[in-house]
Short mmCIF file of C-alpha atoms and ligand atoms in Angstrom, two decimals:
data_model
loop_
_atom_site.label_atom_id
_atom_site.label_comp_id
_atom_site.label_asym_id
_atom_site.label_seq_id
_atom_site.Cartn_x
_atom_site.Cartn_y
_atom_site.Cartn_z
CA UNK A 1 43.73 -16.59 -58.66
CA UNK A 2 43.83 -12.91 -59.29
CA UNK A 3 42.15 -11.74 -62.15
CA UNK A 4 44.09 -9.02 -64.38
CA UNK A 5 41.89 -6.36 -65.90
CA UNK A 6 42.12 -3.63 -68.72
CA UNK A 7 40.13 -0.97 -69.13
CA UNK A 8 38.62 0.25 -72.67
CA UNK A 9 38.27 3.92 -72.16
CA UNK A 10 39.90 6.40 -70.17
CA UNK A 11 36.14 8.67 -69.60
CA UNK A 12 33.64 9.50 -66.98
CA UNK A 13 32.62 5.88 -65.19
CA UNK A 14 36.14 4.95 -64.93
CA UNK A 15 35.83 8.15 -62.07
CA UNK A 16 33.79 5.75 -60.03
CA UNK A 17 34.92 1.92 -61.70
CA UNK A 18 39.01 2.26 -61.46
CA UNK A 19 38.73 2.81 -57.37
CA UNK A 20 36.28 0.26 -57.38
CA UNK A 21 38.54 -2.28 -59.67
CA UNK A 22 41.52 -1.26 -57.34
CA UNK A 23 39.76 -2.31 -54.35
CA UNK A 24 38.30 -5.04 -55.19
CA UNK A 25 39.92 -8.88 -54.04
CA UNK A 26 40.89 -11.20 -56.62
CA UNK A 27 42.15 -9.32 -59.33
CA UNK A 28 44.16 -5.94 -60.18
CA UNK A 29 44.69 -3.72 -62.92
CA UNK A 30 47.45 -4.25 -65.90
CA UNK A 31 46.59 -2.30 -68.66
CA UNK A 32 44.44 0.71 -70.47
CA UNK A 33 43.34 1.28 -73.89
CA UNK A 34 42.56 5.15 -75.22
CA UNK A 35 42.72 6.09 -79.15
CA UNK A 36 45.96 8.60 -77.96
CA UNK A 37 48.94 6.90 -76.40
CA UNK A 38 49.23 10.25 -74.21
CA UNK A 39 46.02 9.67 -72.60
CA UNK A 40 46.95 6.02 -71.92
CA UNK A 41 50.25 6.69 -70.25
CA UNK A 42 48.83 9.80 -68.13
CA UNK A 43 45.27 7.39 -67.57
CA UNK A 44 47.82 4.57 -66.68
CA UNK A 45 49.91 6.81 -64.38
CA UNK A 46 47.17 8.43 -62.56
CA UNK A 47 45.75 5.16 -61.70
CA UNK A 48 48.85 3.05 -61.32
CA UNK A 49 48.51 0.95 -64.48
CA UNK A 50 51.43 -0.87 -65.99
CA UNK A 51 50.75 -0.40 -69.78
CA UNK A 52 49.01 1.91 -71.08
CA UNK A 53 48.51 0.88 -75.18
CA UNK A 54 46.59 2.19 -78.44
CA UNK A 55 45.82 -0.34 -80.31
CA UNK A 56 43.39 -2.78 -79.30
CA UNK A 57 44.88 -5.77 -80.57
CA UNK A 58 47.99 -4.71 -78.73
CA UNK A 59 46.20 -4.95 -75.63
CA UNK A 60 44.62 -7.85 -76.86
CA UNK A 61 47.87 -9.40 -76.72
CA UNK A 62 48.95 -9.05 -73.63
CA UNK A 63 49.50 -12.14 -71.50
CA UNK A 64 48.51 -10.45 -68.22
CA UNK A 65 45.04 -9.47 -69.80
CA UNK A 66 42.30 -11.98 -68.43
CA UNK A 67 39.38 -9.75 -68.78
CA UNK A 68 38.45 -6.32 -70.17
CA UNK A 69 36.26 -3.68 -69.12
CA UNK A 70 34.21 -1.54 -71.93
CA UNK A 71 33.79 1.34 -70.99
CA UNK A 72 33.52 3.20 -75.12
CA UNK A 73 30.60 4.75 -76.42
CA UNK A 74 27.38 2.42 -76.84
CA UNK A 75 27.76 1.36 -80.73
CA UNK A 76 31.57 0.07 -80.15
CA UNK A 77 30.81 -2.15 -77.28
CA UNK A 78 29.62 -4.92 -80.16
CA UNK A 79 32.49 -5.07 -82.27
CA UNK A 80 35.11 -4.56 -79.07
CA UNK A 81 33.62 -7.28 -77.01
CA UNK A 82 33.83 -9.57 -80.25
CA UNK A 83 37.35 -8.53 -80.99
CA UNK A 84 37.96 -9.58 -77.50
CA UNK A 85 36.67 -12.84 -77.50
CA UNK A 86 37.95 -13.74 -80.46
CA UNK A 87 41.20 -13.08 -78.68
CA UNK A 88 40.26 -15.30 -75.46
CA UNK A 89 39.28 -12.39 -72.98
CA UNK A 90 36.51 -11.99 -70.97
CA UNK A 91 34.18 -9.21 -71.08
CA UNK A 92 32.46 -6.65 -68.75
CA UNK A 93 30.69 -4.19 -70.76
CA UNK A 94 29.25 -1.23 -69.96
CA UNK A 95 25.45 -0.67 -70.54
CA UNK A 96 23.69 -0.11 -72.83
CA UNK A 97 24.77 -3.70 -74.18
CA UNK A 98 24.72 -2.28 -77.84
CA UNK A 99 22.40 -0.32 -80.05
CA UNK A 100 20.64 -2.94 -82.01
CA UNK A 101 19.53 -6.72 -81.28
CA UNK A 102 21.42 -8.10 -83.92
CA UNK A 103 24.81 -6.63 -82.42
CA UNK A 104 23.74 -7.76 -78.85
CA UNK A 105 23.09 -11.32 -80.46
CA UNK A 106 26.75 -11.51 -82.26
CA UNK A 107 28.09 -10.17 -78.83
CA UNK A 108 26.56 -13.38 -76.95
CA UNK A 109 27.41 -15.89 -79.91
CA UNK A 110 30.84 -14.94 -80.06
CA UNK A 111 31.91 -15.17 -76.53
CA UNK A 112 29.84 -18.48 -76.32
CA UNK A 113 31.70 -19.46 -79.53
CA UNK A 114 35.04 -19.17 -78.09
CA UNK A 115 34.14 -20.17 -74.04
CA UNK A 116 34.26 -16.64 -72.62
CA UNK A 117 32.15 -15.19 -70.28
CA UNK A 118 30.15 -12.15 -70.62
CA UNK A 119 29.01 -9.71 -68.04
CA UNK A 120 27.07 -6.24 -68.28
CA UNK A 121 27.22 -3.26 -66.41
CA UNK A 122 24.18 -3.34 -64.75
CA UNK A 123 25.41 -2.43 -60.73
CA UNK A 124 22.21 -1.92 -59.75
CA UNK A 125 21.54 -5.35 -59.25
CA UNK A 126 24.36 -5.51 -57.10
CA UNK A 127 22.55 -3.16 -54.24
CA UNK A 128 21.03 -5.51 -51.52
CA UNK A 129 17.78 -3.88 -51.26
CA UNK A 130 17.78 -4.77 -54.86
CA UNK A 131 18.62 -8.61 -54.12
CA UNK A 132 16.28 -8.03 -51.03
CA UNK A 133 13.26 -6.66 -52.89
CA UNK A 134 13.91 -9.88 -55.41
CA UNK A 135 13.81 -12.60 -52.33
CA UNK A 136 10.87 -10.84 -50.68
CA UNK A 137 8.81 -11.00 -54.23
CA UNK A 138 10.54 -14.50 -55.08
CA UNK A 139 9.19 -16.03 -51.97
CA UNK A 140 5.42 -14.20 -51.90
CA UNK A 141 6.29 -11.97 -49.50
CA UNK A 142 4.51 -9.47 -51.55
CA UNK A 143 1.59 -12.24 -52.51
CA UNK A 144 0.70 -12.44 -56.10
CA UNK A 145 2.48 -8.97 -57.61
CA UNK A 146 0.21 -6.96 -59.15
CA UNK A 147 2.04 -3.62 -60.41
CA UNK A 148 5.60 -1.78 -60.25
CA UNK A 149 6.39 1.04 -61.11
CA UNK A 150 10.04 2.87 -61.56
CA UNK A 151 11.26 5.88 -61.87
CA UNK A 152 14.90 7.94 -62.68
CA UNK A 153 14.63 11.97 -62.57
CA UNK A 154 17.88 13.63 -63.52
CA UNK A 155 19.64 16.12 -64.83
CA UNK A 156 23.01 14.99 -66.15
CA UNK A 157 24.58 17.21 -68.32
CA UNK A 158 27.93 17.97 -69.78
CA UNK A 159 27.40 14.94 -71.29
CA UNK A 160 30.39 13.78 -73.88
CA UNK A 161 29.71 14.87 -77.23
CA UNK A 162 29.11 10.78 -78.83
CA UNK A 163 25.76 10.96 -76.29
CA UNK A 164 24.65 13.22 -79.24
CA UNK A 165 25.17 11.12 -82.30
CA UNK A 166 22.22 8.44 -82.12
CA UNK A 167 24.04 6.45 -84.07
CA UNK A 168 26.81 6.06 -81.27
CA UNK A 169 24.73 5.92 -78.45
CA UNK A 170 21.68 4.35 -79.63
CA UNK A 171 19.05 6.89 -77.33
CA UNK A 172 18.88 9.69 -74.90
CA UNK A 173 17.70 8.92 -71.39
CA UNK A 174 17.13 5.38 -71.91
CA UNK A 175 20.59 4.83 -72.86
CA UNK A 176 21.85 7.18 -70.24
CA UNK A 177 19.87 5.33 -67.19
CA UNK A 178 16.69 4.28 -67.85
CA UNK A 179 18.11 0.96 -69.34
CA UNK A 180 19.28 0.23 -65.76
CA UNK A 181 15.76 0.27 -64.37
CA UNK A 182 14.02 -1.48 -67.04
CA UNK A 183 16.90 -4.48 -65.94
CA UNK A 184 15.87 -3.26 -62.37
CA UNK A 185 12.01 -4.29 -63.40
CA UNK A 186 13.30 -7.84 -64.66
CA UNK A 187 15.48 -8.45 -61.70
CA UNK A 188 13.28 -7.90 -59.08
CA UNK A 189 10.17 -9.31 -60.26
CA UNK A 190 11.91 -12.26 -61.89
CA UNK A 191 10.01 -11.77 -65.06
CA UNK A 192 9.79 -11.04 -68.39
CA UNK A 193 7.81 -8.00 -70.29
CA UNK A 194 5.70 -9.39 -72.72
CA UNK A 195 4.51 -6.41 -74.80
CA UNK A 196 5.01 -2.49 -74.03
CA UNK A 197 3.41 1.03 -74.59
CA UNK A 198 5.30 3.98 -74.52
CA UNK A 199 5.32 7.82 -75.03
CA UNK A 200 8.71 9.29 -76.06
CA UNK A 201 9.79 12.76 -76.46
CA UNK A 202 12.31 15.69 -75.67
CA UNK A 203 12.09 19.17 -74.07
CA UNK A 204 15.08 20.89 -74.85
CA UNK A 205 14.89 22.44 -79.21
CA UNK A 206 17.16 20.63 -80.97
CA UNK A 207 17.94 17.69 -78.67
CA UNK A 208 18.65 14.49 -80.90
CA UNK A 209 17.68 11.95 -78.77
CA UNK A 210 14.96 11.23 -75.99
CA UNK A 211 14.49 13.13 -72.90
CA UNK A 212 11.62 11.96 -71.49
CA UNK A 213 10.16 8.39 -71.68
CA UNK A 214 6.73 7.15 -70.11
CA UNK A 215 5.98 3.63 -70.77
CA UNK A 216 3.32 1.03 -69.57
CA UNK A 217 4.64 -2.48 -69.32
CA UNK A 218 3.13 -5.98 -69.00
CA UNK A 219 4.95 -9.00 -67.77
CA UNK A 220 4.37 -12.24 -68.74
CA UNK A 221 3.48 -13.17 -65.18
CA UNK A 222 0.28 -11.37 -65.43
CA UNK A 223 1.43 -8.41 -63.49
CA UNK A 224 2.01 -4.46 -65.17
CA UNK A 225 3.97 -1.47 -64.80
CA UNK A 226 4.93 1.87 -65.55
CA UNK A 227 8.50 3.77 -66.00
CA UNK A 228 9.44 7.17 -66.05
CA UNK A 229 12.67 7.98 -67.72
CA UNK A 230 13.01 12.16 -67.28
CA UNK A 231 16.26 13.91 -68.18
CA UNK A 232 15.51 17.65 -67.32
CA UNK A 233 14.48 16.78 -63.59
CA UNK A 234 17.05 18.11 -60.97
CA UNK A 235 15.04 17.55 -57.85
CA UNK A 236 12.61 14.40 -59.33
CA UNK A 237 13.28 10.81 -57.86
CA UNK A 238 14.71 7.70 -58.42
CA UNK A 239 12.59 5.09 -56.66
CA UNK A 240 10.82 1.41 -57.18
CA UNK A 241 7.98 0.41 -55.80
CA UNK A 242 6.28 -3.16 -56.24
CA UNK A 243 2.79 -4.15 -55.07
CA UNK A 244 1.45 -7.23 -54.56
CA UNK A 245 -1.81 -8.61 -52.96
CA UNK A 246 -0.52 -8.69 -49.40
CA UNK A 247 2.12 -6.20 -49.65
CA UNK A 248 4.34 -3.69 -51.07
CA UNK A 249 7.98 -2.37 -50.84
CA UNK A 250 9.28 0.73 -51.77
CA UNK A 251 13.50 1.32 -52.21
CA UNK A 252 15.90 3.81 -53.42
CA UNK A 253 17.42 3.44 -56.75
CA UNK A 254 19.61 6.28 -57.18
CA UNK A 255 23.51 6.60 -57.45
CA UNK A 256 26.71 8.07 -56.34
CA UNK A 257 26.25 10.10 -59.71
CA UNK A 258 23.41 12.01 -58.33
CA UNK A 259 24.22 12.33 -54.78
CA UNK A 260 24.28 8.83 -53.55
CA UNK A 261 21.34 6.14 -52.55
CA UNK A 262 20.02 5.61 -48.94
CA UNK A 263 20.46 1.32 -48.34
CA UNK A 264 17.25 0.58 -47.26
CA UNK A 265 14.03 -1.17 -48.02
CA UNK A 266 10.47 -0.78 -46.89
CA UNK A 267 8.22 -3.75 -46.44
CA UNK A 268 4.36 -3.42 -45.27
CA UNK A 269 2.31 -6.47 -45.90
CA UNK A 270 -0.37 -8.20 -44.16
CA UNK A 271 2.56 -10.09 -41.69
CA UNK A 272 4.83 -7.50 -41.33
CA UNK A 273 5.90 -4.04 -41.80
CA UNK A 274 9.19 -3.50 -41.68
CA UNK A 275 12.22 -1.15 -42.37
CA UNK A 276 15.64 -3.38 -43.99
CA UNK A 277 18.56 -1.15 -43.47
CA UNK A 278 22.03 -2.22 -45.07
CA UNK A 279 25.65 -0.85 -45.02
CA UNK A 280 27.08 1.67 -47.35
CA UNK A 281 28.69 -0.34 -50.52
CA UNK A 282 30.36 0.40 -53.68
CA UNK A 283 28.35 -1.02 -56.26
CA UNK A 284 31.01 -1.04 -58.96
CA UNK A 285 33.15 -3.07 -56.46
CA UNK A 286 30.51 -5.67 -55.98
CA UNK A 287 29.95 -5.75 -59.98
CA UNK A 288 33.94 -6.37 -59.84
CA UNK A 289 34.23 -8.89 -57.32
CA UNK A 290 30.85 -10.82 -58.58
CA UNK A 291 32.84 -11.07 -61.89
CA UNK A 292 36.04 -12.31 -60.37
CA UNK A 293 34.12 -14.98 -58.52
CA UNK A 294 32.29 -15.99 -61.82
CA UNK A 295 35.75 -16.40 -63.74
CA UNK A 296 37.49 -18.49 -60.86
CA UNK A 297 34.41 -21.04 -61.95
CA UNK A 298 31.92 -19.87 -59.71
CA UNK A 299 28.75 -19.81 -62.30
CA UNK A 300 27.20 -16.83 -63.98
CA UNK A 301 27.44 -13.10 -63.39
CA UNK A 302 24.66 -11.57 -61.53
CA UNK A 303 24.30 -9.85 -65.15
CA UNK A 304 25.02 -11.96 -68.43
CA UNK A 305 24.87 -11.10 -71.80
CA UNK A 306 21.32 -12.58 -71.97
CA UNK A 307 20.25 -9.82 -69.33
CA UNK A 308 21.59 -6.81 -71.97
CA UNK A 309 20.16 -8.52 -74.92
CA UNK A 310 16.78 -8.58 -72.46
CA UNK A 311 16.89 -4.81 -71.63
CA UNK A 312 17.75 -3.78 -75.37
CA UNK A 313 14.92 -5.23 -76.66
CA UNK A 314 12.53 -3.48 -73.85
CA UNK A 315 14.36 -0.58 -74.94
CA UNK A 316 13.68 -1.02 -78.23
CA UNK A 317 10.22 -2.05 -78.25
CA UNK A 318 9.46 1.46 -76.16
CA UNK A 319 11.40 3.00 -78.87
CA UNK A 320 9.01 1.47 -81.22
CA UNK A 321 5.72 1.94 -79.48
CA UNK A 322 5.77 5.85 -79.36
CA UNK A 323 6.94 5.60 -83.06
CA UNK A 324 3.72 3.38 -84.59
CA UNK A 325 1.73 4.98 -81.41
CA UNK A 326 0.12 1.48 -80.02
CA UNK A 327 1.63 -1.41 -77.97
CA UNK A 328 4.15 -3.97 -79.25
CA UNK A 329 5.25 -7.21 -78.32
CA UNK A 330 8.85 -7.09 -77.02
CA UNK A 331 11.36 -9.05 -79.03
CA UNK A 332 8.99 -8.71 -81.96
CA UNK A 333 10.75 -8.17 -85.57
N1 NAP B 401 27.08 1.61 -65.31
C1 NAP B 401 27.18 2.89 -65.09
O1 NAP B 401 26.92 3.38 -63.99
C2 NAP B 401 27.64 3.81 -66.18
C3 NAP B 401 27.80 5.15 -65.90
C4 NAP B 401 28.27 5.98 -66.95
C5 NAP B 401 28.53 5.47 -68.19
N2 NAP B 401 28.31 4.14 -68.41
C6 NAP B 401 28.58 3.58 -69.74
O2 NAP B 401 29.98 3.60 -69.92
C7 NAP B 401 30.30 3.88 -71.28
C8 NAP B 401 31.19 5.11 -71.31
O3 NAP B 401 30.43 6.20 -70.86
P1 NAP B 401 31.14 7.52 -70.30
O4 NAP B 401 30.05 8.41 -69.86
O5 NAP B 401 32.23 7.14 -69.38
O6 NAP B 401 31.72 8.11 -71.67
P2 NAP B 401 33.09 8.92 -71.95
O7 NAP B 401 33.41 9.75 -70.76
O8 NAP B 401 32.95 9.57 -73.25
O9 NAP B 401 34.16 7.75 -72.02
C9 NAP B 401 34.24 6.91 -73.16
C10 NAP B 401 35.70 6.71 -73.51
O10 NAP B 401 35.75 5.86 -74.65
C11 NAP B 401 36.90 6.20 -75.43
N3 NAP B 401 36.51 6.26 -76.85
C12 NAP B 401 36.88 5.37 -77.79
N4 NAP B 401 36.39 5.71 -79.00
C13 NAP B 401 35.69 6.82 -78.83
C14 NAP B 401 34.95 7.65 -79.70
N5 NAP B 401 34.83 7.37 -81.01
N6 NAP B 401 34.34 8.73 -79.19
C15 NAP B 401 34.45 9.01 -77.88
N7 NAP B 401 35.15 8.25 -76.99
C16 NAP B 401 35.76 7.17 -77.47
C17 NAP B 401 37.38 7.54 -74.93
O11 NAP B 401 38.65 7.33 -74.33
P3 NAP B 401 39.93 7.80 -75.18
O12 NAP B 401 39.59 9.18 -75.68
O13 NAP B 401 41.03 7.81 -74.19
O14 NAP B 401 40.07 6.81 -76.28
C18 NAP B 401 36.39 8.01 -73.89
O15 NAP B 401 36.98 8.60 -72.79
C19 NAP B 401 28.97 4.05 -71.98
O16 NAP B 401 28.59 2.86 -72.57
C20 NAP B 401 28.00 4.40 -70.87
O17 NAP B 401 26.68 4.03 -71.14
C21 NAP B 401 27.89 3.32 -67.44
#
């Protein structure tokens, strides 16, 4: 069966997700949504689209529509992903899942409500050192794991202007990329944070939302770790490293949006120290192709809706820490 898409969106990830989506096996591309029917027929030309449409519902509508990408601003991805499950669709949406917990909740209830699956933008999880790093710590490779720590240094700018309205995008840098590392943290070391401290601030006069976070995080498997979210860092890095009682591994986390990642994966432990190189892959593909597989019946995607609803309230709870100024429980009220 191949899968037809639509994309919500005609902005910057599509530079990187509609080659990726057009590549991909099982599934092609039918349709595009933008609030201006010009954009949708040039976005639809450029990319070799068949409709291009303005009106959600219209899209909504179409018979050749099995799935939609989001791809809007963070505070529609909640009422879009609804609106398409409502209509039968499935959903990929982008990351951050939404702004608030309560809009990540309806997000989950409603495509469980009407038998839809729901996936999240979280490609990371899709690089193998990433799915490496997770086997090595899944089967004690690492021994009991102790500490990780993550870290994404950028400088993206020329941001659109909705990435300064918080109430569109919900946060700065955390929105912007550290949301995909805090996932990162849960993925690899197959736990969840229990309770979080945080520092949260901004460099640049003016700036409405966060440029730098630096958070301290405890997982419920007994082990901690730190983050470092930095916006105004051209030349910082974006690395993981996890440490365990007989070993520790050290990858690459950054992205074709900053230069590209190096595939690799350094083990030393007690048993073995090693170097795990891995081919050159499109992330965005693999995100594609996992969620093909997972609508031809094939069980969950590698990120569900549980995983976004997991990351917001991390997010959140670092949010709230540097606000009251002590730790807090994540997920608390
Ligand atoms: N996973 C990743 O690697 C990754 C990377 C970048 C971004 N993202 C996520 O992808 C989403 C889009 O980010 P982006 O950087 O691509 O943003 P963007 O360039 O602004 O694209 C968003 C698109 O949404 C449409 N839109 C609908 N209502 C809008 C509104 N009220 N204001 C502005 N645009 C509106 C616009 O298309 P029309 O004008 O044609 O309607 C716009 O081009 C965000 O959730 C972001 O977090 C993910």
């Amino acid at each position: 069966m191949s899968i037809g898409w639509a994309v919500v969106g005609t902005g910057r990830v599509n530079r990187f997700m509609l080659p990726a989506m057009k590549g991909a096996k099982h599934s092609h591309v039918v349709a595009v949504l933008s609030r201006d029917m010009g954009r949708a027929r040039a976005f639809a030309a450029e990319h070799g689209i068949a409709r291009g449409y303005d009106v959600f519902d219209d899209l909504l509508g179409d018979p050749k529509v099995d799935a939609v990408y989001i791809a809007s601003p963070n505070a529609l991805h909640a009422p879009q992903t609804i609106q398409a499950a409502e209509a039968g669709k499935h959903v990929l949406c982008e990351k951050p899942m939404a702004p608030t917990l309560a809009a990540c909740h309806r997000m989950i209830d409603a495509c469980g409500r009407h038998a839809v699956k729901l996936g999240i933008g979280f490609q990371y999880r899709q690089y193998p050192a990433m799915q490496k790093a997770r086997e090595i710590v899944a089967t004690g490779g690492l021994g009991q794991v102790l500490f990780a720590d993550i870290k994404v240094e950028i400088a993206d700018r020329g941001m659109p202007g909705w990435y300064d309205d918080p109430a569109m995008a919900g946060g700065g840098i955390t929105c912007l990329a550290g949301v995909h590392r805090i996932d990162l943290l849960r993925f690899i070391l197959g736990s969840e944070v229990a309770e979080v401290s945080a520092f949260v601030g901004a460099q640049t006069p003016g700036c409405p939302y966060e440029e730098v976070v630096v958070g301290i995080l405890r997982f419920v498997n007994g082990a901690h770790g730190t983050l470092h979210f930095g916006l105004n860092i051209p030349h910082g890095t974006n690395r993981v490293e996890v440490h365990g009682s007989s070993g520790s591994l050290f990858a690459d986390t950054n992205s074709p949006w900053w230069g590209g990642y190096t595939p690799e994966l350094l083990l030393k432990s007690d048993a073995v120290s090693a170097r795990y190189e891995f081919p050159q892959r499109d992330a965005y593909r693999d995100e594609i192709e996992d969620f093909n597989r997972c609508l031809d019946g094939d069980g969950p995607p590698l990120a569900a809706g549980i995983d976004g609803l997991r990351a917001a309230e991390i997010s959140l709870a670092l949010f709230e820490s540097a606000r009251q100024g002590k730790a807090v429980r994540v997920g608390a009220p």
